[in-house]
mmCIF file of C-alpha atoms in Angstrom:
data_model
loop_
_atom_site.group_PDB
_atom_site.id
_atom_site.type_symbol
_atom_site.label_atom_id
_atom_site.label_comp_id
_atom_site.label_asym_id
_atom_site.label_seq_id
_atom_site.Cartn_x
_atom_site.Cartn_y
_atom_site.Cartn_z
ATOM 1 C CA UNK A 2 -5.475 7.977 -0.480
ATOM 2 C CA UNK A 3 -4.977 10.345 -3.373
ATOM 3 C CA UNK A 4 -1.982 11.280 -4.622
ATOM 4 C CA UNK A 5 -1.259 15.482 -3.749
ATOM 5 C CA UNK A 6 1.903 15.801 -6.096
ATOM 6 C CA UNK A 7 1.949 14.175 -9.426
ATOM 7 C CA UNK A 8 5.449 14.770 -11.433
ATOM 8 C CA UNK A 9 5.408 13.249 -15.285
ATOM 9 C CA UNK A 10 8.419 13.290 -17.225
ATOM 10 C CA UNK A 11 9.544 16.828 -15.183
ATOM 11 C CA UNK A 12 12.897 18.655 -16.438
ATOM 12 C CA UNK A 13 14.473 21.780 -15.227
ATOM 13 C CA UNK A 14 17.755 23.374 -16.656
ATOM 14 C CA UNK A 15 20.015 26.274 -15.484
ATOM 15 C CA UNK A 16 21.323 27.165 -19.037
ATOM 16 C CA UNK A 17 22.941 24.190 -20.500
ATOM 17 C CA UNK A 18 22.916 22.240 -16.931
ATOM 18 C CA UNK A 19 20.303 19.920 -17.017
ATOM 19 C CA UNK A 20 19.428 19.657 -13.011
ATOM 20 C CA UNK A 21 16.089 17.376 -13.506
ATOM 21 C CA UNK A 22 15.872 14.589 -15.682
ATOM 22 C CA UNK A 23 12.615 12.994 -16.895
ATOM 23 C CA UNK A 24 11.100 12.780 -13.381
ATOM 24 C CA UNK A 25 8.682 10.740 -12.349
ATOM 25 C CA UNK A 26 7.203 10.968 -8.902
ATOM 26 C CA UNK A 27 3.826 10.830 -6.953
ATOM 27 C CA UNK A 28 3.477 11.505 -3.664
ATOM 28 C CA UNK A 29 0.457 10.151 -1.484
ATOM 29 C CA UNK A 30 -1.475 11.743 1.273
ATOM 30 C CA UNK A 31 -0.111 11.110 4.819
ATOM 31 C CA UNK A 32 3.274 9.816 2.758
ATOM 32 C CA UNK A 33 6.797 10.724 4.234
ATOM 33 C CA UNK A 34 9.318 10.666 1.070
ATOM 34 C CA UNK A 35 12.797 11.305 2.182
ATOM 35 C CA UNK A 36 14.942 12.289 -0.769
ATOM 36 C CA UNK A 37 18.790 11.297 -0.685
ATOM 37 C CA UNK A 38 21.700 11.985 -2.843
ATOM 38 C CA UNK A 39 24.948 13.710 -3.090
ATOM 39 C CA UNK A 40 24.979 17.525 -2.967
ATOM 40 C CA UNK A 41 24.140 18.805 -6.481
ATOM 41 C CA UNK A 42 21.899 15.798 -7.593
ATOM 42 C CA UNK A 43 18.893 18.045 -7.798
ATOM 43 C CA UNK A 44 17.215 17.129 -4.634
ATOM 44 C CA UNK A 45 16.546 20.696 -3.471
ATOM 45 C CA UNK A 46 15.372 21.597 -7.060
ATOM 46 C CA UNK A 47 13.000 19.179 -7.180
ATOM 47 C CA UNK A 48 11.212 19.812 -3.840
ATOM 48 C CA UNK A 49 11.445 23.776 -4.613
ATOM 49 C CA UNK A 50 9.668 22.866 -7.740
ATOM 50 C CA UNK A 51 6.654 21.688 -5.540
ATOM 51 C CA UNK A 52 5.456 24.995 -4.159
ATOM 52 C CA UNK A 53 6.581 27.206 -7.345
ATOM 53 C CA UNK A 54 9.805 28.670 -5.717
ATOM 54 C CA UNK A 55 11.625 26.938 -8.920
ATOM 55 C CA UNK A 56 10.373 27.158 -12.624
ATOM 56 C CA UNK A 57 10.696 23.750 -14.947
ATOM 57 C CA UNK A 58 11.521 23.381 -18.622
ATOM 58 C CA UNK A 59 8.607 20.841 -19.584
ATOM 59 C CA UNK A 60 6.838 17.993 -18.311
ATOM 60 C CA UNK A 61 3.775 18.089 -15.788
ATOM 61 C CA UNK A 62 3.392 18.786 -12.358
ATOM 62 C CA UNK A 63 0.288 18.741 -10.308
ATOM 63 C CA UNK A 64 0.292 19.849 -6.600
ATOM 64 C CA UNK A 65 -3.096 19.394 -4.645
ATOM 65 C CA UNK A 66 -4.916 19.538 -7.864
ATOM 66 C CA UNK A 67 -3.550 22.817 -9.546
ATOM 67 C CA UNK A 68 -1.273 21.877 -12.453
ATOM 68 C CA UNK A 69 1.723 24.310 -12.134
ATOM 69 C CA UNK A 70 2.786 25.472 -16.075
ATOM 70 C CA UNK A 71 6.156 24.642 -17.173
ATOM 71 C CA UNK A 72 8.244 28.099 -18.139
ATOM 72 C CA UNK A 73 12.135 28.129 -18.471
ATOM 73 C CA UNK A 74 12.364 32.264 -18.938
ATOM 74 C CA UNK A 75 9.648 32.968 -16.023
ATOM 75 C CA UNK A 76 6.695 31.250 -14.334
ATOM 76 C CA UNK A 77 3.914 30.490 -16.659
ATOM 77 C CA UNK A 78 1.447 29.683 -13.421
ATOM 78 C CA UNK A 79 -0.938 32.524 -12.298
ATOM 79 C CA UNK A 80 -0.015 34.555 -9.078
ATOM 80 C CA UNK A 81 -3.394 33.484 -8.200
ATOM 81 C CA UNK A 82 -2.417 29.899 -8.740
ATOM 82 C CA UNK A 83 0.814 29.628 -6.920
ATOM 83 C CA UNK A 84 -0.850 31.444 -4.234
ATOM 84 C CA UNK A 85 -3.443 28.675 -3.392
ATOM 85 C CA UNK A 86 -0.132 25.988 -3.569
ATOM 86 C CA UNK A 87 1.532 27.926 -1.318
ATOM 87 C CA UNK A 88 -1.364 28.024 1.136
ATOM 88 C CA UNK A 89 -1.326 24.173 1.288
ATOM 89 C CA UNK A 90 2.435 24.013 0.900
ATOM 90 C CA UNK A 91 4.390 24.549 3.905
ATOM 91 C CA UNK A 92 8.226 24.815 3.393
ATOM 92 C CA UNK A 93 11.130 24.450 5.926
ATOM 93 C CA UNK A 94 14.756 25.580 5.037
ATOM 94 C CA UNK A 95 18.257 25.294 5.682
ATOM 95 C CA UNK A 96 18.138 28.613 7.304
ATOM 96 C CA UNK A 97 15.162 29.563 9.353
ATOM 97 C CA UNK A 98 14.301 33.418 7.772
ATOM 98 C CA UNK A 99 12.690 34.229 10.867
ATOM 99 C CA UNK A 100 11.577 38.207 11.310
ATOM 100 C CA UNK A 101 14.457 39.760 13.635
ATOM 101 C CA UNK A 102 12.458 42.039 14.907
ATOM 102 C CA UNK A 103 9.489 40.041 15.923
ATOM 103 C CA UNK A 104 9.179 38.100 18.956
ATOM 104 C CA UNK A 105 8.618 34.394 18.181
ATOM 105 C CA UNK A 106 4.630 34.297 18.377
ATOM 106 C CA UNK A 107 4.673 37.224 16.413
ATOM 107 C CA UNK A 108 6.320 35.147 13.623
ATOM 108 C CA UNK A 109 4.485 32.335 13.782
ATOM 109 C CA UNK A 110 0.986 34.312 13.638
ATOM 110 C CA UNK A 111 2.138 36.702 10.675
ATOM 111 C CA UNK A 112 0.751 34.317 7.750
ATOM 112 C CA UNK A 113 -2.121 33.067 8.898
ATOM 113 C CA UNK A 114 -3.353 36.634 9.712
ATOM 114 C CA UNK A 115 -2.349 38.009 6.670
ATOM 115 C CA UNK A 116 -2.789 35.214 4.005
ATOM 116 C CA UNK A 117 -5.363 33.348 5.503
ATOM 117 C CA UNK A 118 -7.122 36.167 7.211
ATOM 118 C CA UNK A 119 -7.767 34.914 10.772
ATOM 119 C CA UNK A 120 -9.044 37.118 13.531
ATOM 120 C CA UNK A 121 -5.762 37.605 15.363
ATOM 121 C CA UNK A 122 -7.272 35.951 18.569
ATOM 122 C CA UNK A 123 -7.231 32.790 16.334
ATOM 123 C CA UNK A 124 -4.346 33.071 14.840
ATOM 124 C CA UNK A 125 -2.694 33.273 18.228
ATOM 125 C CA UNK A 126 -4.383 30.423 19.874
ATOM 126 C CA UNK A 127 -2.967 28.358 17.112
ATOM 127 C CA UNK A 128 0.313 29.603 17.408
ATOM 128 C CA UNK A 129 0.579 29.123 20.940
ATOM 129 C CA UNK A 130 -0.835 25.343 20.666
ATOM 130 C CA UNK A 131 2.158 24.887 17.748
ATOM 131 C CA UNK A 132 4.945 26.315 20.175
ATOM 132 C CA UNK A 133 3.836 24.405 22.661
ATOM 133 C CA UNK A 134 3.857 21.255 20.400
ATOM 134 C CA UNK A 135 7.452 22.255 18.950
ATOM 135 C CA UNK A 136 8.560 22.266 22.996
ATOM 136 C CA UNK A 137 8.823 26.369 22.962
ATOM 137 C CA UNK A 138 5.891 27.081 25.333
ATOM 138 C CA UNK A 139 8.724 29.200 27.347
ATOM 139 C CA UNK A 140 10.314 31.217 24.730
ATOM 140 C CA UNK A 141 6.943 32.684 22.968
ATOM 141 C CA UNK A 142 8.102 36.287 23.698
ATOM 142 C CA UNK A 143 11.559 36.070 23.215
ATOM 143 C CA UNK A 144 13.054 37.100 19.772
ATOM 144 C CA UNK A 145 15.370 35.043 17.075
ATOM 145 C CA UNK A 146 18.577 36.261 18.486
ATOM 146 C CA UNK A 147 17.403 35.393 21.839
ATOM 147 C CA UNK A 148 17.413 31.790 20.685
ATOM 148 C CA UNK A 149 19.722 28.761 19.123
ATOM 149 C CA UNK A 150 19.492 27.555 15.974
ATOM 150 C CA UNK A 151 17.722 24.589 17.361
ATOM 151 C CA UNK A 152 15.067 26.617 18.440
ATOM 152 C CA UNK A 153 14.789 28.674 15.729
ATOM 153 C CA UNK A 154 14.128 25.801 13.223
ATOM 154 C CA UNK A 155 11.778 24.831 15.367
ATOM 155 C CA UNK A 156 9.808 27.901 15.525
ATOM 156 C CA UNK A 157 10.310 27.907 11.793
ATOM 157 C CA UNK A 158 8.374 24.229 11.514
ATOM 158 C CA UNK A 159 5.690 25.775 13.834
ATOM 159 C CA UNK A 160 5.556 29.014 11.310
ATOM 160 C CA UNK A 161 4.974 26.674 8.427
ATOM 161 C CA UNK A 162 2.238 24.452 10.878
ATOM 162 C CA UNK A 163 0.054 27.330 11.267
ATOM 163 C CA UNK A 164 -1.042 28.065 7.578
ATOM 164 C CA UNK A 165 -2.284 23.941 8.275
ATOM 165 C CA UNK A 166 -0.615 23.094 5.303
ATOM 166 C CA UNK A 167 -1.437 19.479 3.335
ATOM 167 C CA UNK A 168 2.179 18.899 2.685
ATOM 168 C CA UNK A 169 5.191 19.797 4.167
ATOM 169 C CA UNK A 170 8.206 20.317 2.788
ATOM 170 C CA UNK A 171 12.171 20.325 4.231
ATOM 171 C CA UNK A 172 15.097 21.358 2.524
ATOM 172 C CA UNK A 173 17.973 19.655 4.643
ATOM 173 C CA UNK A 174 16.790 21.467 7.712
ATOM 174 C CA UNK A 175 19.444 20.084 10.116
ATOM 175 C CA UNK A 176 22.358 20.980 7.633
ATOM 176 C CA UNK A 177 22.906 24.510 9.372
ATOM 177 C CA UNK A 178 22.948 23.611 12.997
ATOM 178 C CA UNK A 179 25.363 22.176 15.191
ATOM 179 C CA UNK A 180 25.504 18.793 16.188
ATOM 180 C CA UNK A 181 24.032 18.688 19.517
ATOM 181 C CA UNK A 182 20.915 20.622 17.901
ATOM 182 C CA UNK A 183 20.181 18.290 15.224
ATOM 183 C CA UNK A 184 18.017 15.683 17.771
ATOM 184 C CA UNK A 185 15.657 18.281 18.985
ATOM 185 C CA UNK A 186 14.783 19.420 15.440
ATOM 186 C CA UNK A 187 14.314 15.776 13.931
ATOM 187 C CA UNK A 188 12.342 14.881 17.447
ATOM 188 C CA UNK A 189 9.548 17.152 15.984
ATOM 189 C CA UNK A 190 9.966 16.066 12.312
ATOM 190 C CA UNK A 191 9.375 12.436 14.018
ATOM 191 C CA UNK A 192 6.059 13.344 15.605
ATOM 192 C CA UNK A 193 5.072 15.461 12.961
ATOM 193 C CA UNK A 194 5.299 12.010 10.602
ATOM 194 C CA UNK A 195 3.900 10.024 12.956
ATOM 195 C CA UNK A 196 0.748 12.158 13.195
ATOM 196 C CA UNK A 197 -0.169 11.686 9.190
ATOM 197 C CA UNK A 198 1.539 14.754 7.755
ATOM 198 C CA UNK A 199 2.325 13.982 4.346
ATOM 199 C CA UNK A 200 5.869 14.944 3.858
ATOM 200 C CA UNK A 201 8.800 15.307 1.330
ATOM 201 C CA UNK A 202 12.195 15.702 3.289
ATOM 202 C CA UNK A 203 15.752 16.378 1.961
ATOM 203 C CA UNK A 204 18.534 15.331 4.669
ATOM 204 C CA UNK A 205 21.785 14.078 4.741
ATOM 205 C CA UNK A 206 20.393 12.579 7.942
ATOM 206 C CA UNK A 207 20.414 8.547 7.097
ATOM 207 C CA UNK A 208 19.123 7.232 10.173
ATOM 208 C CA UNK A 209 16.503 9.382 10.632
ATOM 209 C CA UNK A 210 15.437 8.588 6.858
ATOM 210 C CA UNK A 211 15.609 5.123 8.025
ATOM 211 C CA UNK A 212 13.090 5.483 10.847
ATOM 212 C CA UNK A 213 10.620 7.586 9.425
ATOM 213 C CA UNK A 214 10.436 7.235 5.975
ATOM 214 C CA UNK A 215 7.922 5.254 4.149
ATOM 215 C CA UNK A 216 9.516 5.717 0.704
ATOM 216 C CA UNK A 217 13.044 6.318 0.435
ATOM 217 C CA UNK A 218 14.206 8.018 -3.022
ATOM 218 C CA UNK A 219 18.290 8.041 -4.279
ATOM 219 C CA UNK A 220 18.704 10.982 -7.055
ATOM 220 C CA UNK A 221 22.134 11.016 -8.838
ATOM 221 C CA UNK A 222 22.565 13.649 -11.238
ATOM 222 C CA UNK A 223 19.161 14.803 -11.988
ATOM 223 C CA UNK A 224 17.598 12.117 -12.107
ATOM 224 C CA UNK A 225 15.526 9.301 -9.590
ATOM 225 C CA UNK A 226 17.863 6.642 -9.618
ATOM 226 C CA UNK A 227 16.069 3.856 -7.006
ATOM 227 C CA UNK A 228 13.272 4.139 -4.717
ATOM 228 C CA UNK A 229 11.617 2.094 -2.467
ATOM 229 C CA UNK A 230 11.379 1.040 1.240
ATOM 230 C CA UNK A 231 14.110 2.258 3.809
ATOM 231 C CA UNK A 232 14.829 -1.322 4.369
ATOM 232 C CA UNK A 233 15.240 -1.893 0.911
ATOM 233 C CA UNK A 234 17.179 1.027 0.051
ATOM 234 C CA UNK A 235 19.412 0.990 2.996
ATOM 235 C CA UNK A 236 20.429 -2.536 3.209
ATOM 236 C CA UNK A 237 19.744 -4.032 -0.487
ATOM 237 C CA UNK A 238 20.446 -1.045 -3.110
ATOM 238 C CA UNK A 239 19.995 -2.537 -6.822
ATOM 239 C CA UNK A 240 21.911 0.290 -8.432
ATOM 240 C CA UNK A 241 25.707 0.364 -7.910
ATOM 241 C CA UNK A 242 25.894 4.176 -7.682
ATOM 242 C CA UNK A 243 23.352 4.193 -4.338
ATOM 243 C CA UNK A 244 25.609 1.819 -3.074
ATOM 244 C CA UNK A 245 28.593 3.940 -3.295
ATOM 245 C CA UNK A 246 26.580 6.506 -2.050
ATOM 246 C CA UNK A 247 25.547 4.933 1.129
ATOM 247 C CA UNK A 248 29.394 3.183 1.713
ATOM 248 C CA UNK A 249 30.491 6.548 1.818
ATOM 249 C CA UNK A 250 27.915 8.745 4.006
ATOM 250 C CA UNK A 251 27.041 5.858 6.232
ATOM 251 C CA UNK A 252 30.744 5.294 7.441
ATOM 252 C CA UNK A 253 30.776 9.353 9.051
#
């Protein structure tokens, strides 16, 4: 396996706030990496750097063979390179960001037609297969407002998969959902992980992290404080801060 994401001494600041501090991290092809930590620890900023939604100050970041340029006051990476990266990197956010005036099927078809330049027939065939895969075959002609939050998030996952990305990023994909809808989204992500998709996941769902992750990364105040197999991180963490964090979140 080769590393799809490579970070070396990556730093990111918002003014005086140093949000990412000397991050050294590699993600291998087919690996599922789950990033945990308290709010404000830099988790979401880290994965948003991977597809160029956030710039960074210094260090190196290579995604799918393309090196992004550091730039604190604007993106140093060319628009073409950013577009190339974003074609290969799917992103699922806390909020679904679906087009309200388009049907479920149209939402999933849109990017492959516009970005990949696929014929409409091909895009529709793949979109229908993906919507079937996430359990939404019966809802293809509905609009987002007619769906539950969990269903909308599953549409968002199908939409990202429609671009046939090499890596999927998930930024707390269940945090905006009602508790009874969390499970249906996690089940889709479990299936995706078992299929061999490379994934970076920011989540507070510790049971899910233990179950699906090849590696768990604990971030604290902008640093990767500890990383390892789920059994190691959850059962015998090295750092006191990791133990304190887990004791707090696992009580709930």
